[in-house]
């Protein structure tokens, strides 16, 4: 709010924050919080299981319908959208956002450059937010995978000690 009590205008009207949002963690919450502070209306794009597999080489651990409900329930999110195509400009044609938000791990990368180049002709800004380095879904997945590995049989442990 401004000093006179009028709502403060944010830099963007409609923002878009895409992600897999698998194993929802503080980094996801941070990006959604920062994104919402920059726009009047925030749409979170939740990539489908197939799109996540295409982009990352593996399916999310949490099914789409659950990830969608989790993201939709975050207070910073005004709407959630299921992303089913790899082309973000195609998604823009459906959602019509003014800005797309990404973690700064994309800044200066070929993926980030492509995003900026693709959106320049339609006037969509690409805004990067600090990536939460100490927590990621990839790290959480590795930890879960390690916990799920079967313990070696006693005879294997004996043989390995020799």
Short mmCIF file of C-alpha atoms in Angstrom, two decimals:
data_model
loop_
_atom_site.label_atom_id
_atom_site.label_comp_id
_atom_site.label_asym_id
_atom_site.label_seq_id
_atom_site.Cartn_x
_atom_site.Cartn_y
_atom_site.Cartn_z
CA UNK A 1 0.00 0.00 0.00
CA UNK A 2 1.13 3.54 -0.70
CA UNK A 3 1.23 6.25 1.97
CA UNK A 4 -2.29 7.35 0.98
CA UNK A 5 -3.67 3.82 1.39
CA UNK A 6 -4.05 3.14 -2.35
CA UNK A 7 -2.85 -0.25 -3.59
CA UNK A 8 0.77 -0.20 -4.72
CA UNK A 9 1.13 -1.02 -8.42
CA UNK A 10 3.44 -3.94 -9.03
CA UNK A 11 5.73 -3.90 -12.07
CA UNK A 12 3.72 -6.58 -13.92
CA UNK A 13 0.07 -7.44 -14.29
CA UNK A 14 0.21 -11.22 -14.93
CA UNK A 15 3.22 -13.31 -13.98
CA UNK A 16 4.02 -16.90 -14.86
CA UNK A 17 6.21 -19.19 -12.76
CA UNK A 18 6.71 -22.57 -14.44
CA UNK A 19 8.23 -25.63 -12.79
CA UNK A 20 7.86 -29.29 -12.05
CA UNK A 21 7.31 -28.50 -8.37
CA UNK A 22 8.23 -32.08 -7.52
CA UNK A 23 8.99 -32.76 -3.85
CA UNK A 24 7.82 -29.23 -2.98
CA UNK A 25 10.44 -27.42 -0.88
CA UNK A 26 11.53 -23.96 0.32
CA UNK A 27 13.12 -23.10 -3.05
CA UNK A 28 9.74 -23.53 -4.74
CA UNK A 29 8.06 -21.41 -2.08
CA UNK A 30 10.73 -18.70 -2.45
CA UNK A 31 10.25 -18.44 -6.21
CA UNK A 32 6.47 -18.22 -5.86
CA UNK A 33 6.74 -15.62 -3.09
CA UNK A 34 9.21 -13.47 -5.07
CA UNK A 35 7.15 -13.85 -8.24
CA UNK A 36 3.92 -12.77 -6.54
CA UNK A 37 5.64 -9.67 -5.17
CA UNK A 38 6.32 -8.59 -8.78
CA UNK A 39 2.87 -9.05 -10.30
CA UNK A 40 -0.81 -8.46 -9.61
CA UNK A 41 -1.82 -12.00 -10.59
CA UNK A 42 0.43 -15.06 -10.47
CA UNK A 43 -0.09 -18.19 -12.54
CA UNK A 44 2.07 -21.17 -11.58
CA UNK A 45 2.75 -23.49 -14.49
CA UNK A 46 3.01 -27.09 -13.33
CA UNK A 47 4.63 -29.25 -15.98
CA UNK A 48 2.91 -32.54 -16.77
CA UNK A 49 4.62 -35.80 -15.88
CA UNK A 50 5.43 -36.35 -19.58
CA UNK A 51 6.92 -32.85 -19.96
CA UNK A 52 9.03 -33.30 -16.83
CA UNK A 53 10.34 -36.60 -18.19
CA UNK A 54 11.14 -34.97 -21.52
CA UNK A 55 13.01 -32.09 -19.84
CA UNK A 56 14.76 -33.97 -17.03
CA UNK A 57 14.89 -37.55 -18.25
CA UNK A 58 12.72 -38.89 -15.43
CA UNK A 59 9.15 -38.64 -14.21
CA UNK A 60 8.39 -36.67 -11.05
CA UNK A 61 8.04 -38.66 -7.84
CA UNK A 62 4.80 -36.85 -7.00
CA UNK A 63 1.99 -37.31 -9.58
CA UNK A 64 0.74 -34.27 -11.51
CA UNK A 65 -2.67 -34.08 -9.82
CA UNK A 66 -0.99 -33.88 -6.38
CA UNK A 67 1.68 -31.37 -7.47
CA UNK A 68 -1.07 -29.23 -9.00
CA UNK A 69 -3.09 -29.27 -5.78
CA UNK A 70 -0.04 -28.41 -3.65
CA UNK A 71 0.92 -25.45 -5.87
CA UNK A 72 -2.67 -24.27 -6.22
CA UNK A 73 -2.91 -24.18 -2.39
CA UNK A 74 0.07 -21.86 -1.92
CA UNK A 75 -1.21 -18.44 -0.87
CA UNK A 76 0.99 -16.58 -3.40
CA UNK A 77 -0.55 -18.44 -6.36
CA UNK A 78 -3.72 -17.08 -7.96
CA UNK A 79 -4.08 -19.88 -10.51
CA UNK A 80 -2.28 -23.07 -11.53
CA UNK A 81 -1.94 -24.18 -15.14
CA UNK A 82 -0.88 -27.60 -16.42
CA UNK A 83 1.93 -27.20 -18.93
CA UNK A 84 1.71 -29.84 -21.65
CA UNK A 85 3.93 -28.42 -24.41
CA UNK A 86 7.67 -27.70 -24.34
CA UNK A 87 7.33 -24.34 -26.13
CA UNK A 88 6.79 -21.58 -23.53
CA UNK A 89 5.49 -19.21 -26.24
CA UNK A 90 2.71 -21.73 -26.95
CA UNK A 91 1.90 -21.65 -23.24
CA UNK A 92 1.93 -17.83 -23.36
CA UNK A 93 -0.68 -17.92 -26.14
CA UNK A 94 -3.02 -19.68 -23.69
CA UNK A 95 -2.15 -17.87 -20.44
CA UNK A 96 -1.13 -14.37 -21.73
CA UNK A 97 1.36 -13.35 -19.05
CA UNK A 98 3.54 -10.20 -19.06
CA UNK A 99 6.53 -11.77 -17.35
CA UNK A 100 7.97 -15.24 -16.84
CA UNK A 101 9.94 -16.01 -13.70
CA UNK A 102 12.83 -18.49 -13.53
CA UNK A 103 15.54 -19.36 -11.04
CA UNK A 104 18.84 -17.60 -11.71
CA UNK A 105 20.42 -20.97 -12.46
CA UNK A 106 18.95 -20.30 -15.94
CA UNK A 107 20.59 -16.85 -16.31
CA UNK A 108 23.35 -16.79 -18.93
CA UNK A 109 22.69 -20.39 -20.03
CA UNK A 110 21.60 -21.52 -23.49
CA UNK A 111 18.13 -22.27 -22.04
CA UNK A 112 17.90 -18.79 -20.54
CA UNK A 113 19.10 -17.09 -23.75
CA UNK A 114 16.52 -19.03 -25.77
CA UNK A 115 13.74 -18.03 -23.38
CA UNK A 116 14.74 -14.35 -23.62
CA UNK A 117 15.02 -14.51 -27.43
CA UNK A 118 11.67 -16.33 -27.83
CA UNK A 119 9.79 -13.85 -25.64
CA UNK A 120 11.32 -10.59 -26.88
CA UNK A 121 9.02 -10.35 -29.97
CA UNK A 122 5.86 -10.63 -27.84
CA UNK A 123 7.03 -8.21 -25.13
CA UNK A 124 7.30 -10.70 -22.27
CA UNK A 125 10.10 -10.02 -19.78
CA UNK A 126 12.18 -12.81 -18.27
CA UNK A 127 12.96 -12.18 -14.60
CA UNK A 128 15.40 -14.37 -12.67
CA UNK A 129 15.23 -14.94 -8.93
CA UNK A 130 17.94 -16.33 -6.67
CA UNK A 131 18.13 -20.11 -6.83
CA UNK A 132 17.94 -21.78 -3.40
CA UNK A 133 21.22 -23.67 -3.52
CA UNK A 134 20.95 -25.70 -0.33
CA UNK A 135 17.69 -27.42 -1.32
CA UNK A 136 16.60 -28.89 -4.62
CA UNK A 137 14.27 -31.64 -5.75
CA UNK A 138 17.27 -33.36 -7.36
CA UNK A 139 19.09 -33.47 -4.00
CA UNK A 140 15.95 -34.70 -2.23
CA UNK A 141 15.45 -37.37 -4.90
CA UNK A 142 19.06 -38.58 -4.50
CA UNK A 143 18.58 -38.84 -0.74
CA UNK A 144 15.36 -40.81 -1.17
CA UNK A 145 16.99 -43.08 -3.75
CA UNK A 146 19.87 -43.77 -1.36
CA UNK A 147 17.42 -44.64 1.42
CA UNK A 148 15.55 -46.99 -0.89
CA UNK A 149 18.65 -48.98 -1.90
CA UNK A 150 18.49 -52.49 -0.46
CA UNK A 151 20.94 -53.26 2.29
CA UNK A 152 23.72 -55.64 1.29
CA UNK A 153 23.31 -59.21 2.45
CA UNK A 154 25.56 -60.20 5.41
CA UNK A 155 27.67 -62.47 3.17
CA UNK A 156 28.30 -59.54 0.78
CA UNK A 157 29.50 -57.36 3.64
CA UNK A 158 31.88 -60.12 4.81
CA UNK A 159 33.24 -60.59 1.28
CA UNK A 160 33.71 -56.82 0.82
CA UNK A 161 35.76 -56.58 4.05
CA UNK A 162 38.28 -59.18 2.90
#
